[in-house]
Amino acid sequence: MRGSRRRAIIIGGSMGGLFAAAFLQRIGWEAHIYERTPDDLATRGAGLGTHDALLDNLRALGIETDERLGVLVRDRICLARDGKELARRTLPQVMTHWARIYEALRPLVDAAHFHAGHNFSGFREAGTEVVARFDNGAEVAGDLLIAADGLRSTVRPQLLPDVQPRYAGYVGWRGTVRGIDLPPEYYFGLPGSEMMLTYPVPTGEWNYVWYRPTTERELADLCTDASGQCHGTAIAPPLIRAEIAAKLKRDARELLAPALANIVERSQPFFQAIFDLVSPRVAHGRVVLMGDAAFVARPHVGMGVTKASLDARCLAHSIELSKNLDEALARYDGLRREFGTWCVERSRSIGAYIERRELPDPVWVLEEVGAVRAGIPISF
Ligand SMILES: Cc1cc2nc3c(=O)[nH]c(=O)nc-3n(C[C@H](O)[C@H](O)[C@H](O)COP(=O)(O)OP(=O)(O)OC[C@H]3O[C@@H](n4cnc5c(N)ncnc54)[C@H](O)[C@@H]3O)c2cc1C
């Protein structure tokens, strides 16, 4: 099917959408991205760990993965409240920043094919074509509709109305801070049933994530702004009430090693509620789900961007290998369900102690989080 100049309509212009467009272009497809956000996404994002599969997929698209992409951290070190080292394991990993990858991918898609400010509202299938509709009244037709529109996908409920993200019972507080004077390693703090981790990213900042058990009622409070309005399960960082950020910093001083508490105290913290999402099918007629629209694994496996890149590569590879689109989408569906399920189960097993509010063994945490990197069942 190479070179047949088929057209893909991709909903969502973040990592998944960009990887999908880039891999489909390489097999001769015309790929158009429709992203609801009107401004540049590169100004957002924080740190993330890379996996070999992600680096391999970037190289397959002609992107160099040299030392500019990330910071190599060698050791994982767990620090006790008094700053003493509780455990250490050598598990080298390149840590990068979301914007580094986004900025490397964005130029691969022709500006004329990236339609910002388009909020997808629905689709219909017409023969072998799919027609997508947008809030601004625009309609576009293509051979394939790709839902790369994230955890709160607008496409998915039209296909799988009963599939909902499941709240894991904890949130990840996050932030990035400059001017931290620590040897560049990957540090953990494990107060109670919580998990705090921090590592350097190539922007010169330190990125941290602090997972804290949070009931649904507490989450609703965290998502309530100073005027009393509750924003659901997520709130824009500037709307987080000052007393909530102040309490996090007090807790950091009380619960974490001084070097780790210092990072939290100097940050402008924001948070992300942690969800699991499993889709029973990811190909439906001429519509496919990918990235976070299809499966969301908790961040303990650090797989969000890697999984999106593998989904995209698998889609293009399946089309290349198959006699027709139906056969290609059936292959894609089988491989992605298997891989997405593995990611979700692996991440659940690491986060289970936080959800159940149990005390972890520090060595187990370092080894489990590190072992994910070696055990990924790559498939595309
Ligand atoms: C701005 C931003 C920053 C991020 N930063 C980090 C980070 O620092 N570390 C990390 O690990 N992960 C981060 N993520 C999440 C990470 O990108 C995903 O977990 C993973 O890469 C899968 O990507 P995705 O493209 O499937 O989903 P997402 O990255 O969630 O992207 C979904 C995209 O779809 C768009 N969209 C949603 N609904 C519609 C609609 N109706 N019409 C059109 N467009 C729609 C959204 O605006 C978004 O751009 C970030 C995501 C975003 C959007």
XYZ file of C-alpha atoms and ligand atoms in Angstrom, residues 11-17 34-37 41 44-48 98 118-121 134 148-154 174 290-293 304-305 308, ligand 1:
91
model
C -7.204 14.414 16.367
C -4.677 15.807 18.869
C -1.342 17.468 18.131
C 0.662 16.360 21.155
C 3.143 13.456 21.155
C 0.811 10.779 19.807
C -0.501 12.947 16.973
C -6.259 18.859 14.222
C -5.370 20.240 17.660
C -7.844 22.115 19.815
C -5.237 24.275 21.626
C 2.214 23.314 23.314
C 4.228 23.282 28.700
C 5.418 19.950 30.010
C 8.036 18.781 32.479
C 10.508 15.911 32.828
C 10.292 12.350 31.593
C 8.742 16.774 27.283
C -9.693 22.897 15.849
C -11.829 21.284 18.534
C -13.109 17.915 17.279
C -16.790 17.299 18.026
C -15.148 20.458 14.445
C -4.604 10.924 19.586
C -6.641 13.175 21.866
C -5.464 11.934 25.239
C -6.998 10.572 28.446
C -10.133 12.727 28.099
C -10.559 11.800 24.431
C -13.630 13.147 22.641
C 5.002 17.977 40.218
C -3.717 5.551 20.152
C -1.533 6.951 22.935
C -3.400 8.088 26.040
C -6.746 7.942 24.222
C 3.398 7.660 28.081
C 5.535 9.068 25.283
C 2.536 6.759 21.904
C 1.066 20.128 26.917
C 1.384 18.754 27.443
C 2.485 18.565 28.288
C 2.807 17.285 28.771
N 3.888 17.128 29.568
C 4.278 15.894 29.987
C 5.454 15.708 30.778
O 6.134 16.643 31.108
N 5.798 14.445 31.180
C 5.051 13.362 30.802
O 5.413 12.232 31.142
N 3.917 13.513 30.057
C 3.506 14.752 29.654
N 2.361 14.913 28.890
C 1.550 13.714 28.600
C 2.144 12.894 27.465
O 2.260 13.687 26.306
C 1.244 11.714 27.242
O 1.112 10.957 28.399
C 1.767 10.742 26.189
O 2.808 11.245 25.446
C 0.674 10.344 25.228
O 0.436 11.451 24.399
P -0.911 11.635 23.610
O -0.536 12.484 22.428
O -1.584 10.346 23.398
O -1.851 12.438 24.617
P -1.704 13.913 25.176
O -0.285 14.289 25.311
O -2.588 14.017 26.345
O -2.304 14.829 24.001
C -3.656 14.884 23.625
C -3.820 16.088 22.710
O -5.140 16.074 22.166
C -5.665 17.375 22.224
N -7.121 17.259 22.236
C -7.904 16.774 23.234
N -9.199 16.806 22.875
C -9.234 17.334 21.626
C -10.308 17.632 20.723
N -11.591 17.407 21.036
N -10.001 18.160 19.499
C -8.690 18.390 19.150
N -7.645 18.142 19.979
C -7.922 17.601 21.201
C -5.080 17.962 23.508
O -5.102 19.376 23.518
C -3.663 17.407 23.464
O -2.771 18.242 22.778
C 1.991 16.178 28.422
C 0.868 16.364 27.581
C 0.571 17.634 27.088
C -0.622 17.814 26.152
